[in-house]
């Protein structure tokens, strides 16, 4: 047998439509509720804050396929299709009979999957006559992607970055400013919410909660300004399905079908992006069998310090710590949960998207929690074998893949493992320094 090509890359793999799993789930997710009236929120309610096309997509449970606008496809072609890579060197280092593949979402100029949703969100804003967009960002991946996307569609962009993260990862603010965005540490003096917090606590380090409050306030008090979000919501995961739709075709080209599909989990957008297109095969049954004849083990890898999937509770909760968002039916650790200061900033979120929460409840997927040190051990092994330094978030997916591959070594099974490399870690080198110096620790939350 000839050795497979390592890279499977072809521009015409880019899908023309996103896959909306909400239309095909056996049990639909419960509706988000207006906290004041306890009534389901409407597209109109959401359109005050978000682009109305995004608001529509958020609540759409009928159309399984949604057209990707031509101009968005053009922007995607700047960096898509992304490579599907067989990790031969990692397999060899582990001595596993498993076949390990990864979808490389780190190859775009911003270095993470976040751009896949920043582009359509900015596109819809511009189409609807919006001139300004705003958002919050923690580690800065989302803020960086949004800053670039906004600039490319001629929009002004204002980002509230968690103050402590801004000090820890100064280069991410530089990237945002390079793309023309204004960046403020949150809490700031530029909003009512920020002033209130600073008045009470002059040295407040900021949190995603404070930054969300400031961004929403700016969006609701500024004409022609919309708020955007980089994770958690249904329309964000919808945009990310380009990952799984490409991977589906690429796996076919490789003559393989996955037994295990893995992604790291913050709010669920890169997990949903890779998993949902494969999961639709599990809903289509022929004579009681999955359409492709195989059950896939879907694994969401979360940090042990923020374990909403494995230790959270399924209930209605707020999406932010201040309680400004609609009530979302989801697995949550409580909106006042304060995650430990781990380096995987993108995974420090108390809740999970509503679609993923329903799928977990219905047994279509499972969560695993990965301690910080194990995530970096696996990330380092990946870097040293495959030559790519992974984002601290992505290290969690790698660690889960390594666990599966090691289990195959014991049983001799030749499982096909597919994971998402959600981003590279080149702006996170202080985290790697700390790990190599032995300064990192594991955190177990008191729940
Ligand atoms: C933001 C981020 C995540 C987590 O977000 P999800 O919505 O769960 O995908 C994971 N990896 C990277 C590189 C990120 O920037």
CSV table of C-alpha atoms and ligand atoms in Angstrom, one decimal:
chain,number,residue,atom,x,y,z
A,1,UNK,CA,0.0,0.0,0.0
A,2,UNK,CA,1.3,3.5,-0.8
A,3,UNK,CA,1.7,5.9,2.0
A,4,UNK,CA,-1.1,8.5,2.2
A,5,UNK,CA,-0.5,12.1,1.5
A,6,UNK,CA,0.2,13.9,4.7
A,7,UNK,CA,-1.7,17.0,3.7
A,8,UNK,CA,-5.2,16.9,2.1
A,9,UNK,CA,-5.9,20.4,1.0
A,10,UNK,CA,-8.1,21.6,-1.8
A,11,UNK,CA,-9.8,24.9,-2.2
A,12,UNK,CA,-13.0,23.5,-3.7
A,13,UNK,CA,-13.6,21.6,-0.4
A,14,UNK,CA,-15.0,24.8,1.0
A,15,UNK,CA,-18.7,24.2,1.7
A,16,UNK,CA,-21.4,26.6,0.2
A,17,UNK,CA,-23.7,26.1,3.2
A,18,UNK,CA,-23.3,25.8,7.0
A,19,UNK,CA,-25.0,22.9,8.8
A,20,UNK,CA,-27.6,23.8,11.3
A,21,UNK,CA,-27.9,20.8,13.6
A,22,UNK,CA,-30.8,22.3,15.6
A,23,UNK,CA,-33.1,21.4,12.7
A,24,UNK,CA,-32.2,17.7,12.9
A,25,UNK,CA,-31.7,17.0,16.6
A,26,UNK,CA,-34.1,14.3,18.0
A,27,UNK,CA,-34.8,16.6,21.0
A,28,UNK,CA,-34.7,20.3,20.3
A,29,UNK,CA,-33.0,22.6,22.8
A,30,UNK,CA,-35.2,24.4,25.2
A,31,UNK,CA,-35.7,28.1,24.4
A,32,UNK,CA,-33.6,30.9,25.9
A,33,UNK,CA,-35.8,33.0,28.3
A,34,UNK,CA,-36.2,36.7,28.9
A,35,UNK,CA,-35.2,37.0,32.6
A,36,UNK,CA,-37.8,39.6,33.3
A,37,UNK,CA,-40.9,38.0,31.7
A,38,UNK,CA,-39.6,34.3,31.7
A,39,UNK,CA,-41.0,34.2,28.1
A,40,UNK,CA,-38.9,32.7,25.2
A,41,UNK,CA,-36.8,35.4,23.6
A,42,UNK,CA,-37.7,36.4,20.0
A,43,UNK,CA,-35.6,37.3,17.0
A,44,UNK,CA,-36.7,40.9,17.7
A,45,UNK,CA,-35.4,40.8,21.2
A,46,UNK,CA,-32.0,39.5,20.1
A,47,UNK,CA,-31.8,42.0,17.1
A,48,UNK,CA,-31.4,44.9,19.5
A,49,UNK,CA,-28.0,43.6,20.4
A,50,UNK,CA,-26.9,41.3,17.5
A,51,UNK,CA,-27.1,41.6,13.7
A,52,UNK,CA,-30.6,40.5,12.9
A,53,UNK,CA,-29.4,37.7,10.5
A,54,UNK,CA,-27.4,36.3,13.4
A,55,UNK,CA,-30.4,36.6,15.7
A,56,UNK,CA,-32.5,34.7,13.1
A,57,UNK,CA,-29.8,32.0,12.9
A,58,UNK,CA,-29.7,31.8,16.6
A,59,UNK,CA,-33.3,30.7,16.9
A,60,UNK,CA,-33.6,28.7,13.6
A,61,UNK,CA,-34.7,25.1,14.3
A,62,UNK,CA,-36.1,24.4,10.8
A,63,UNK,CA,-33.4,24.9,8.1
A,64,UNK,CA,-30.7,22.2,8.3
A,65,UNK,CA,-28.6,24.0,5.6
A,66,UNK,CA,-28.0,27.8,5.6
A,67,UNK,CA,-26.3,29.5,2.6
A,68,UNK,CA,-22.9,31.0,3.2
A,69,UNK,CA,-23.0,34.4,1.4
A,70,UNK,CA,-20.7,34.7,-1.6
A,71,UNK,CA,-18.6,37.5,0.0
A,72,UNK,CA,-18.1,35.4,3.1
A,73,UNK,CA,-17.0,32.4,1.0
A,74,UNK,CA,-14.5,34.8,-0.7
A,75,UNK,CA,-13.1,35.8,2.7
A,76,UNK,CA,-12.9,32.1,3.8
A,77,UNK,CA,-10.8,31.4,0.7
A,78,UNK,CA,-8.1,33.6,2.1
A,79,UNK,CA,-7.2,30.7,4.4
A,80,UNK,CA,-9.6,27.8,3.7
A,81,UNK,CA,-9.7,24.9,3.1
A,82,UNK,CA,-7.5,24.1,6.1
A,83,UNK,CA,-5.3,21.0,6.1
A,84,UNK,CA,-6.4,17.7,7.5
A,85,UNK,CA,-3.1,16.1,8.7
A,86,UNK,CA,-2.3,12.6,9.7
A,87,UNK,CA,-0.1,12.8,12.8
A,88,UNK,CA,2.3,10.1,11.9
A,89,UNK,CA,5.1,11.4,14.1
A,90,UNK,CA,2.8,11.6,17.1
A,91,UNK,CA,1.5,8.0,16.4
A,92,UNK,CA,5.1,6.8,16.3
A,93,UNK,CA,6.1,8.5,19.5
A,94,UNK,CA,3.1,6.9,21.2
A,95,UNK,CA,3.7,3.5,19.6
A,96,UNK,CA,-0.1,3.3,19.1
A,97,UNK,CA,-1.9,1.3,16.4
A,98,UNK,CA,-4.5,4.1,16.2
A,99,UNK,CA,-4.6,6.4,13.2
A,100,UNK,CA,-4.5,10.0,14.5
A,101,UNK,CA,-5.7,12.9,12.3
A,102,UNK,CA,-6.0,16.5,13.1
A,103,UNK,CA,-7.8,19.4,11.4
A,104,UNK,CA,-5.4,22.3,11.5
A,105,UNK,CA,-7.4,25.5,12.3
A,106,UNK,CA,-4.2,27.3,13.3
A,107,UNK,CA,-3.1,28.1,9.8
A,108,UNK,CA,-5.0,31.4,9.3
A,109,UNK,CA,-3.2,34.7,10.0
A,110,UNK,CA,-5.0,35.1,13.3
A,111,UNK,CA,-4.0,31.6,14.5
A,112,UNK,CA,-7.4,30.2,15.7
A,113,UNK,CA,-10.7,29.0,14.5
A,114,UNK,CA,-12.4,32.2,15.8
A,115,UNK,CA,-12.1,33.9,12.4
A,116,UNK,CA,-14.7,31.5,10.9
A,117,UNK,CA,-17.4,33.3,12.8
A,118,UNK,CA,-15.8,36.8,13.0
A,119,UNK,CA,-16.1,37.1,9.2
A,120,UNK,CA,-19.8,36.3,8.8
A,121,UNK,CA,-20.8,38.3,11.9
A,122,UNK,CA,-19.0,41.4,10.5
A,123,UNK,CA,-20.4,40.7,7.0
A,124,UNK,CA,-24.0,40.7,8.3
A,125,UNK,CA,-23.4,43.8,10.4
A,126,UNK,CA,-22.2,45.7,7.3
A,127,UNK,CA,-25.1,44.4,5.2
A,128,UNK,CA,-27.5,45.7,7.8
A,129,UNK,CA,-26.0,49.2,7.9
A,130,UNK,CA,-24.1,48.8,11.1
A,131,UNK,CA,-20.9,50.9,11.3
A,132,UNK,CA,-19.4,49.8,14.6
A,133,UNK,CA,-18.9,46.4,16.3
A,134,UNK,CA,-17.9,45.7,19.9
A,135,UNK,CA,-17.1,42.7,22.0
A,136,UNK,CA,-15.3,41.4,25.0
A,137,UNK,CA,-12.2,39.2,24.9
A,138,UNK,CA,-10.3,37.3,27.5
A,139,UNK,CA,-7.0,35.9,26.2
A,140,UNK,CA,-7.6,37.9,23.0
A,141,UNK,CA,-8.1,35.3,20.3
A,142,UNK,CA,-11.6,36.4,19.6
A,143,UNK,CA,-10.8,40.1,19.8
A,144,UNK,CA,-7.9,39.6,17.4
A,145,UNK,CA,-10.1,37.7,14.9
A,146,UNK,CA,-12.9,40.3,15.2
A,147,UNK,CA,-10.5,43.3,14.7
A,148,UNK,CA,-9.2,41.8,11.4
A,149,UNK,CA,-12.7,40.9,10.2
A,150,UNK,CA,-14.1,44.3,11.1
A,151,UNK,CA,-11.3,46.1,9.3
A,152,UNK,CA,-11.8,44.0,6.2
A,153,UNK,CA,-15.5,45.0,6.1
A,154,UNK,CA,-14.9,48.6,6.8
A,155,UNK,CA,-16.3,48.6,10.4
A,156,UNK,CA,-15.0,50.3,13.5
A,157,UNK,CA,-14.2,47.9,16.3
A,158,UNK,CA,-14.0,48.4,20.0
A,159,UNK,CA,-12.8,45.6,22.2
A,160,UNK,CA,-13.0,45.3,26.0
A,161,UNK,CA,-10.3,43.0,27.1
A,162,UNK,CA,-10.1,41.6,30.6
A,163,UNK,CA,-7.6,43.9,32.3
A,164,UNK,CA,-5.5,41.1,33.9
A,165,UNK,CA,-5.3,39.2,30.6
A,166,UNK,CA,-4.3,42.4,28.8
A,167,UNK,CA,-1.3,42.6,31.2
A,168,UNK,CA,-0.5,38.9,30.9
A,169,UNK,CA,-0.7,38.7,27.1
A,170,UNK,CA,0.2,42.2,25.8
A,171,UNK,CA,0.9,41.1,22.2
A,172,UNK,CA,-2.7,40.2,21.7
A,173,UNK,CA,-3.7,43.9,22.3
A,174,UNK,CA,-0.9,44.9,19.9
A,175,UNK,CA,-2.4,42.6,17.3
A,176,UNK,CA,-5.9,44.1,17.7
A,177,UNK,CA,-4.5,47.6,17.5
A,178,UNK,CA,-2.5,46.6,14.4
A,179,UNK,CA,-5.8,45.8,12.7
A,180,UNK,CA,-7.2,49.2,13.7
A,181,UNK,CA,-9.3,48.3,16.8
A,182,UNK,CA,-9.5,50.3,20.0
A,183,UNK,CA,-8.7,48.1,23.0
A,184,UNK,CA,-9.7,49.0,26.5
A,185,UNK,CA,-8.9,47.1,29.7
A,186,UNK,CA,-12.0,46.1,31.5
A,187,UNK,CA,-13.2,47.5,33.9
A,188,UNK,CA,-12.7,50.8,32.1
A,189,UNK,CA,-13.8,54.4,32.8
A,190,UNK,CA,-15.6,54.6,29.4
A,191,UNK,CA,-18.9,53.0,30.5
A,192,UNK,CA,-21.4,53.3,33.3
A,193,UNK,CA,-20.8,49.7,34.3
A,194,UNK,CA,-17.1,50.1,34.2
A,195,UNK,CA,-17.2,53.3,36.3
A,196,UNK,CA,-19.4,51.6,38.9
A,197,UNK,CA,-17.0,48.6,39.3
A,198,UNK,CA,-14.0,50.9,39.5
A,199,UNK,CA,-15.6,53.1,42.1
A,200,UNK,CA,-16.4,50.1,44.3
A,201,UNK,CA,-13.0,48.4,43.7
A,202,UNK,CA,-10.3,50.5,42.1
A,203,UNK,CA,-8.0,47.5,41.6
A,204,UNK,CA,-10.5,45.1,40.1
A,205,UNK,CA,-8.6,42.8,37.7
A,206,UNK,CA,-11.6,42.4,35.4
A,207,UNK,CA,-13.4,39.3,34.2
A,208,UNK,CA,-15.3,38.2,31.1
A,209,UNK,CA,-18.4,39.2,33.1
A,210,UNK,CA,-17.2,42.9,33.5
A,211,UNK,CA,-16.1,43.0,29.9
A,212,UNK,CA,-19.4,41.6,28.5
A,213,UNK,CA,-21.3,44.2,30.6
A,214,UNK,CA,-19.2,47.0,29.1
A,215,UNK,CA,-19.5,45.8,25.5
A,216,UNK,CA,-23.3,45.3,25.7
A,217,UNK,CA,-23.7,48.8,27.3
A,218,UNK,CA,-21.6,50.3,24.4
A,219,UNK,CA,-23.7,48.4,21.8
A,220,UNK,CA,-27.1,49.4,23.3
A,221,UNK,CA,-26.1,53.1,23.9
A,222,UNK,CA,-24.4,53.7,20.5
A,223,UNK,CA,-26.4,54.1,17.3
A,224,UNK,CA,-25.3,51.7,14.6
A,225,UNK,CA,-23.3,49.6,16.9
A,226,UNK,CA,-23.8,45.9,17.4
A,227,UNK,CA,-22.4,43.4,19.9
A,228,UNK,CA,-20.7,40.2,18.7
A,229,UNK,CA,-19.7,37.0,20.6
A,230,UNK,CA,-17.1,34.5,19.7
A,231,UNK,CA,-18.4,31.3,21.4
A,232,UNK,CA,-21.4,29.7,23.3
A,233,UNK,CA,-24.2,30.9,21.0
A,234,UNK,CA,-25.8,28.7,18.3
A,235,UNK,CA,-25.0,30.9,15.4
A,236,UNK,CA,-21.3,30.9,16.3
A,237,UNK,CA,-21.2,27.1,16.3
A,238,UNK,CA,-23.2,27.2,13.0
A,239,UNK,CA,-20.5,29.3,11.3
A,240,UNK,CA,-17.8,26.9,12.7
A,241,UNK,CA,-19.4,23.9,10.8
A,242,UNK,CA,-17.1,24.7,7.9
A,243,UNK,CA,-14.5,22.8,9.9
A,244,UNK,CA,-16.4,19.6,10.1
A,245,UNK,CA,-17.8,19.8,6.6
A,246,UNK,CA,-14.4,20.0,5.1
A,247,UNK,CA,-13.0,17.3,7.4
A,248,UNK,CA,-15.8,15.0,6.4
A,249,UNK,CA,-14.7,15.2,2.7
A,250,UNK,CA,-11.0,15.0,3.6
A,251,UNK,CA,-11.5,11.9,5.7
A,252,UNK,CA,-13.3,10.4,2.7
A,253,UNK,CA,-10.3,11.3,0.5
A,254,UNK,CA,-8.1,9.5,3.1
A,255,UNK,CA,-10.4,6.5,2.8
A,256,UNK,CA,-11.2,6.6,6.6
A,257,UNK,CA,-14.1,7.3,8.9
A,258,UNK,CA,-13.5,8.4,12.5
A,259,UNK,CA,-14.3,6.2,15.5
A,260,UNK,CA,-13.5,9.1,17.8
A,261,UNK,CA,-14.0,12.9,17.3
A,262,UNK,CA,-12.4,15.2,19.8
A,263,UNK,CA,-12.2,19.0,20.4
A,264,UNK,CA,-11.4,21.2,23.4
A,265,UNK,CA,-14.3,22.9,25.0
A,266,UNK,CA,-14.8,26.5,26.2
A,267,UNK,CA,-18.3,27.4,25.1
A,268,UNK,CA,-18.5,24.7,22.4
A,269,UNK,CA,-18.0,26.5,19.1
A,270,UNK,CA,-14.9,24.6,17.8
A,271,UNK,CA,-16.3,21.3,19.2
A,272,UNK,CA,-19.6,21.9,17.5
A,273,UNK,CA,-17.9,23.0,14.3
A,274,UNK,CA,-16.0,19.8,14.0
A,275,UNK,CA,-18.5,17.4,15.5
A,276,UNK,CA,-22.0,18.5,14.3
A,277,UNK,CA,-21.4,17.5,10.6
A,278,UNK,CA,-20.3,14.0,11.7
A,279,UNK,CA,-23.1,13.8,14.3
A,280,UNK,CA,-25.7,14.2,11.6
A,281,UNK,CA,-24.8,10.7,10.4
A,282,UNK,CA,-25.8,9.4,13.8
A,283,UNK,CA,-29.3,10.9,13.5
A,284,UNK,CA,-29.8,9.4,10.1
A,285,UNK,CA,-30.6,5.8,10.7
A,286,UNK,CA,-31.1,3.0,8.1
A,287,UNK,CA,-32.9,0.0,9.6
A,288,UNK,CA,-32.0,1.1,13.1
A,289,UNK,CA,-28.3,1.4,12.1
A,290,UNK,CA,-26.3,4.7,11.8
A,291,UNK,CA,-26.2,5.8,8.2
A,292,UNK,CA,-22.5,5.1,8.0
A,293,UNK,CA,-22.8,1.9,10.0
A,294,UNK,CA,-20.5,3.2,12.8
A,295,UNK,CA,-21.2,4.9,16.2
A,296,UNK,CA,-18.8,7.7,16.8
A,297,UNK,CA,-17.5,8.5,20.2
A,298,UNK,CA,-17.7,12.3,20.5
A,299,UNK,CA,-15.5,13.8,23.2
A,300,UNK,CA,-15.4,17.4,24.5
A,301,UNK,CA,-12.2,18.1,26.4
A,302,UNK,CA,-12.6,20.6,29.2
A,303,UNK,CA,-10.2,21.8,31.8
A,304,UNK,CA,-10.4,20.0,35.2
A,305,UNK,CA,-10.5,23.5,36.8
A,306,UNK,CA,-13.7,24.5,35.0
A,307,UNK,CA,-15.6,21.2,34.5
A,308,UNK,CA,-19.1,22.3,33.5
A,309,UNK,CA,-19.7,19.2,31.3
A,310,UNK,CA,-18.5,16.6,33.7
A,311,UNK,CA,-19.5,18.2,37.0
A,312,UNK,CA,-21.9,21.0,36.1
A,313,UNK,CA,-25.7,21.0,36.5
A,314,UNK,CA,-28.2,21.2,33.6
A,315,UNK,CA,-30.5,24.2,34.3
A,316,UNK,CA,-31.4,27.8,33.2
A,317,UNK,CA,-28.5,30.2,34.0
A,318,UNK,CA,-27.2,33.5,32.8
A,319,UNK,CA,-24.4,33.6,30.1
A,320,UNK,CA,-22.5,36.3,31.9
A,321,UNK,CA,-21.6,37.0,35.5
A,322,UNK,CA,-23.5,40.3,35.7
A,323,UNK,CA,-26.8,38.7,34.6
A,324,UNK,CA,-27.5,40.8,31.5
A,325,UNK,CA,-28.0,38.0,29.0
A,326,UNK,CA,-31.1,35.9,28.4
A,327,UNK,CA,-31.4,32.8,30.6
A,328,UNK,CA,-29.9,29.8,28.8
A,329,UNK,CA,-30.8,26.1,29.3
A,330,UNK,CA,-27.3,24.7,29.7
A,331,UNK,CA,-24.8,22.7,31.8
A,332,UNK,CA,-23.3,25.3,34.1
A,333,UNK,CA,-21.2,25.7,37.2
A,334,UNK,CA,-23.2,28.9,38.1
A,335,UNK,CA,-22.7,32.3,36.5
A,336,UNK,CA,-20.9,33.5,39.6
A,337,UNK,CA,-18.3,30.6,39.3
A,338,UNK,CA,-14.7,32.1,39.3
A,339,UNK,CA,-12.4,29.8,37.3
A,340,UNK,CA,-8.8,29.4,38.4
A,341,UNK,CA,-6.3,31.4,36.4
A,342,UNK,CA,-5.2,28.6,34.0
A,343,UNK,CA,-3.3,29.5,30.8
A,344,UNK,CA,-6.1,28.1,28.6
A,345,UNK,CA,-8.0,31.5,28.8
A,346,UNK,CA,-10.5,30.4,26.1
A,347,UNK,CA,-11.7,27.6,28.3
A,348,UNK,CA,-12.4,29.6,31.4
A,349,UNK,CA,-16.1,29.9,31.0
A,350,UNK,CA,-18.8,28.7,33.4
A,351,UNK,CA,-21.4,27.4,30.9
A,352,UNK,CA,-21.9,25.4,27.7
A,353,UNK,CA,-23.8,26.2,24.5
A,354,UNK,CA,-27.5,25.2,24.6
A,355,UNK,CA,-27.3,22.8,21.6
A,356,UNK,CA,-24.2,21.0,23.0
A,357,UNK,CA,-25.9,20.8,26.4
A,358,UNK,CA,-29.0,19.1,25.0
A,359,UNK,CA,-26.8,16.6,23.0
A,360,UNK,CA,-24.8,15.8,26.2
A,361,UNK,CA,-28.0,15.3,28.1
A,362,UNK,CA,-29.3,13.0,25.3
A,363,UNK,CA,-26.1,10.9,25.3
A,364,UNK,CA,-24.8,11.8,21.8
A,365,UNK,CA,-21.4,12.9,23.3
A,366,UNK,CA,-19.4,12.9,26.5
A,367,UNK,CA,-17.1,15.3,28.3
A,368,UNK,CA,-13.7,14.5,29.8
A,369,UNK,CA,-11.8,16.8,32.1
A,370,UNK,CA,-8.1,17.3,31.7
A,371,UNK,CA,-5.8,18.6,34.4
A,372,UNK,CA,-3.6,21.6,33.4
A,373,UNK,CA,-0.3,19.7,33.7
A,374,UNK,CA,-1.5,16.7,31.5
A,375,UNK,CA,-2.7,19.2,28.9
A,376,UNK,CA,0.8,20.8,28.6
A,377,UNK,CA,2.6,17.4,28.7
A,378,UNK,CA,0.6,16.3,25.7
A,379,UNK,CA,0.9,19.7,24.0
A,380,UNK,CA,4.7,19.5,24.4
A,381,UNK,CA,4.8,16.0,22.9
A,382,UNK,CA,2.7,17.2,20.0
A,383,UNK,CA,5.0,20.2,19.4
A,384,UNK,CA,8.1,18.0,19.6
A,385,UNK,CA,6.7,15.5,17.1
A,386,UNK,CA,4.5,17.5,14.7
A,387,UNK,CA,6.4,20.8,14.9
A,388,UNK,CA,3.4,22.9,15.7
A,389,UNK,CA,3.2,24.6,19.1
A,390,UNK,CA,-0.5,24.3,20.1
A,391,UNK,CA,-2.6,26.9,21.9
A,392,UNK,CA,-3.0,26.0,25.6
A,393,UNK,CA,-6.8,25.4,24.8
A,394,UNK,CA,-6.0,23.0,22.0
A,395,UNK,CA,-3.6,21.1,24.3
A,396,UNK,CA,-6.8,19.7,26.0
A,397,UNK,CA,-8.0,18.1,22.8
A,398,UNK,CA,-4.5,16.7,22.2
A,399,UNK,CA,-4.4,15.2,25.7
A,400,UNK,CA,-7.8,13.5,25.2
A,401,UNK,CA,-6.6,12.1,21.8
A,402,UNK,CA,-3.4,10.8,23.5
A,403,UNK,CA,-5.5,9.1,26.2
A,404,UNK,CA,-7.5,7.4,23.4
A,405,UNK,CA,-4.4,6.4,21.5
A,406,UNK,CA,-2.8,4.9,24.6
A,407,UNK,CA,-6.0,2.9,25.3
A,408,UNK,CA,-5.7,1.5,21.7
A,409,UNK,CA,-2.1,0.4,22.5
A,410,UNK,CA,-3.4,-1.8,25.3
A,411,UNK,CA,-6.2,-3.3,23.3
A,412,UNK,CA,-4.5,-3.4,19.9
A,413,UNK,CA,-7.5,-1.6,18.3
A,414,UNK,CA,-6.7,0.4,15.1
A,415,UNK,CA,-9.1,3.2,16.0
A,416,UNK,CA,-9.3,6.3,13.8
A,417,UNK,CA,-9.1,9.4,16.0
A,418,UNK,CA,-9.8,12.9,14.6
A,419,UNK,CA,-9.2,16.0,16.7
A,420,UNK,CA,-9.4,19.7,16.1
A,421,UNK,CA,-6.2,21.8,16.5
A,422,UNK,CA,-8.2,25.0,17.3
A,423,UNK,CA,-5.2,27.3,17.3
A,424,UNK,CA,-1.4,27.7,17.7
A,425,UNK,CA,0.3,28.9,20.9
A,426,UNK,CA,2.9,31.3,19.5
A,427,UNK,CA,1.5,34.2,21.6
A,428,UNK,CA,1.2,32.0,24.7
A,429,UNK,CA,4.9,31.3,25.2
A,430,UNK,CA,4.9,32.5,28.8
A,431,UNK,CA,2.6,29.6,29.5
A,432,UNK,CA,5.1,27.2,28.0
A,433,UNK,CA,8.0,28.8,29.9
A,434,UNK,CA,6.1,28.4,33.1
A,435,UNK,CA,5.4,24.7,32.3
A,436,UNK,CA,9.0,24.0,31.4
A,437,UNK,CA,10.2,25.8,34.5
A,438,UNK,CA,7.9,23.6,36.6
A,439,UNK,CA,5.9,26.6,37.8
A,440,UNK,CA,2.4,25.3,36.8
A,441,UNK,CA,0.0,23.5,39.0
A,442,UNK,CA,-3.3,21.6,38.7
A,443,UNK,CA,-6.4,23.2,40.1
A,444,UNK,CA,-9.5,21.3,41.5
A,445,UNK,CA,-12.4,23.6,42.1
A,446,UNK,CA,-14.5,23.3,45.3
A,447,UNK,CA,-17.9,22.5,43.9
B,1,LIG,C1,-11.7,30.6,22.2
B,1,LIG,C2,-10.9,29.4,21.9
B,1,LIG,C3,-11.3,28.1,22.3
B,1,LIG,C4,-12.6,27.8,23.1
B,1,LIG,O1,-13.8,28.3,22.5
B,1,LIG,P1,-14.9,27.3,21.9
B,1,LIG,O2,-16.0,28.2,21.6
B,1,LIG,O3,-15.2,26.2,23.0
B,1,LIG,O4,-14.3,26.6,20.7
B,1,LIG,C5,-10.5,27.0,22.0
B,1,LIG,N1,-9.4,27.1,21.3
B,1,LIG,C6,-8.9,28.3,21.0
B,1,LIG,C7,-7.6,28.4,20.3
B,1,LIG,C8,-9.6,29.5,21.2
B,1,LIG,O5,-9.1,30.7,20.9
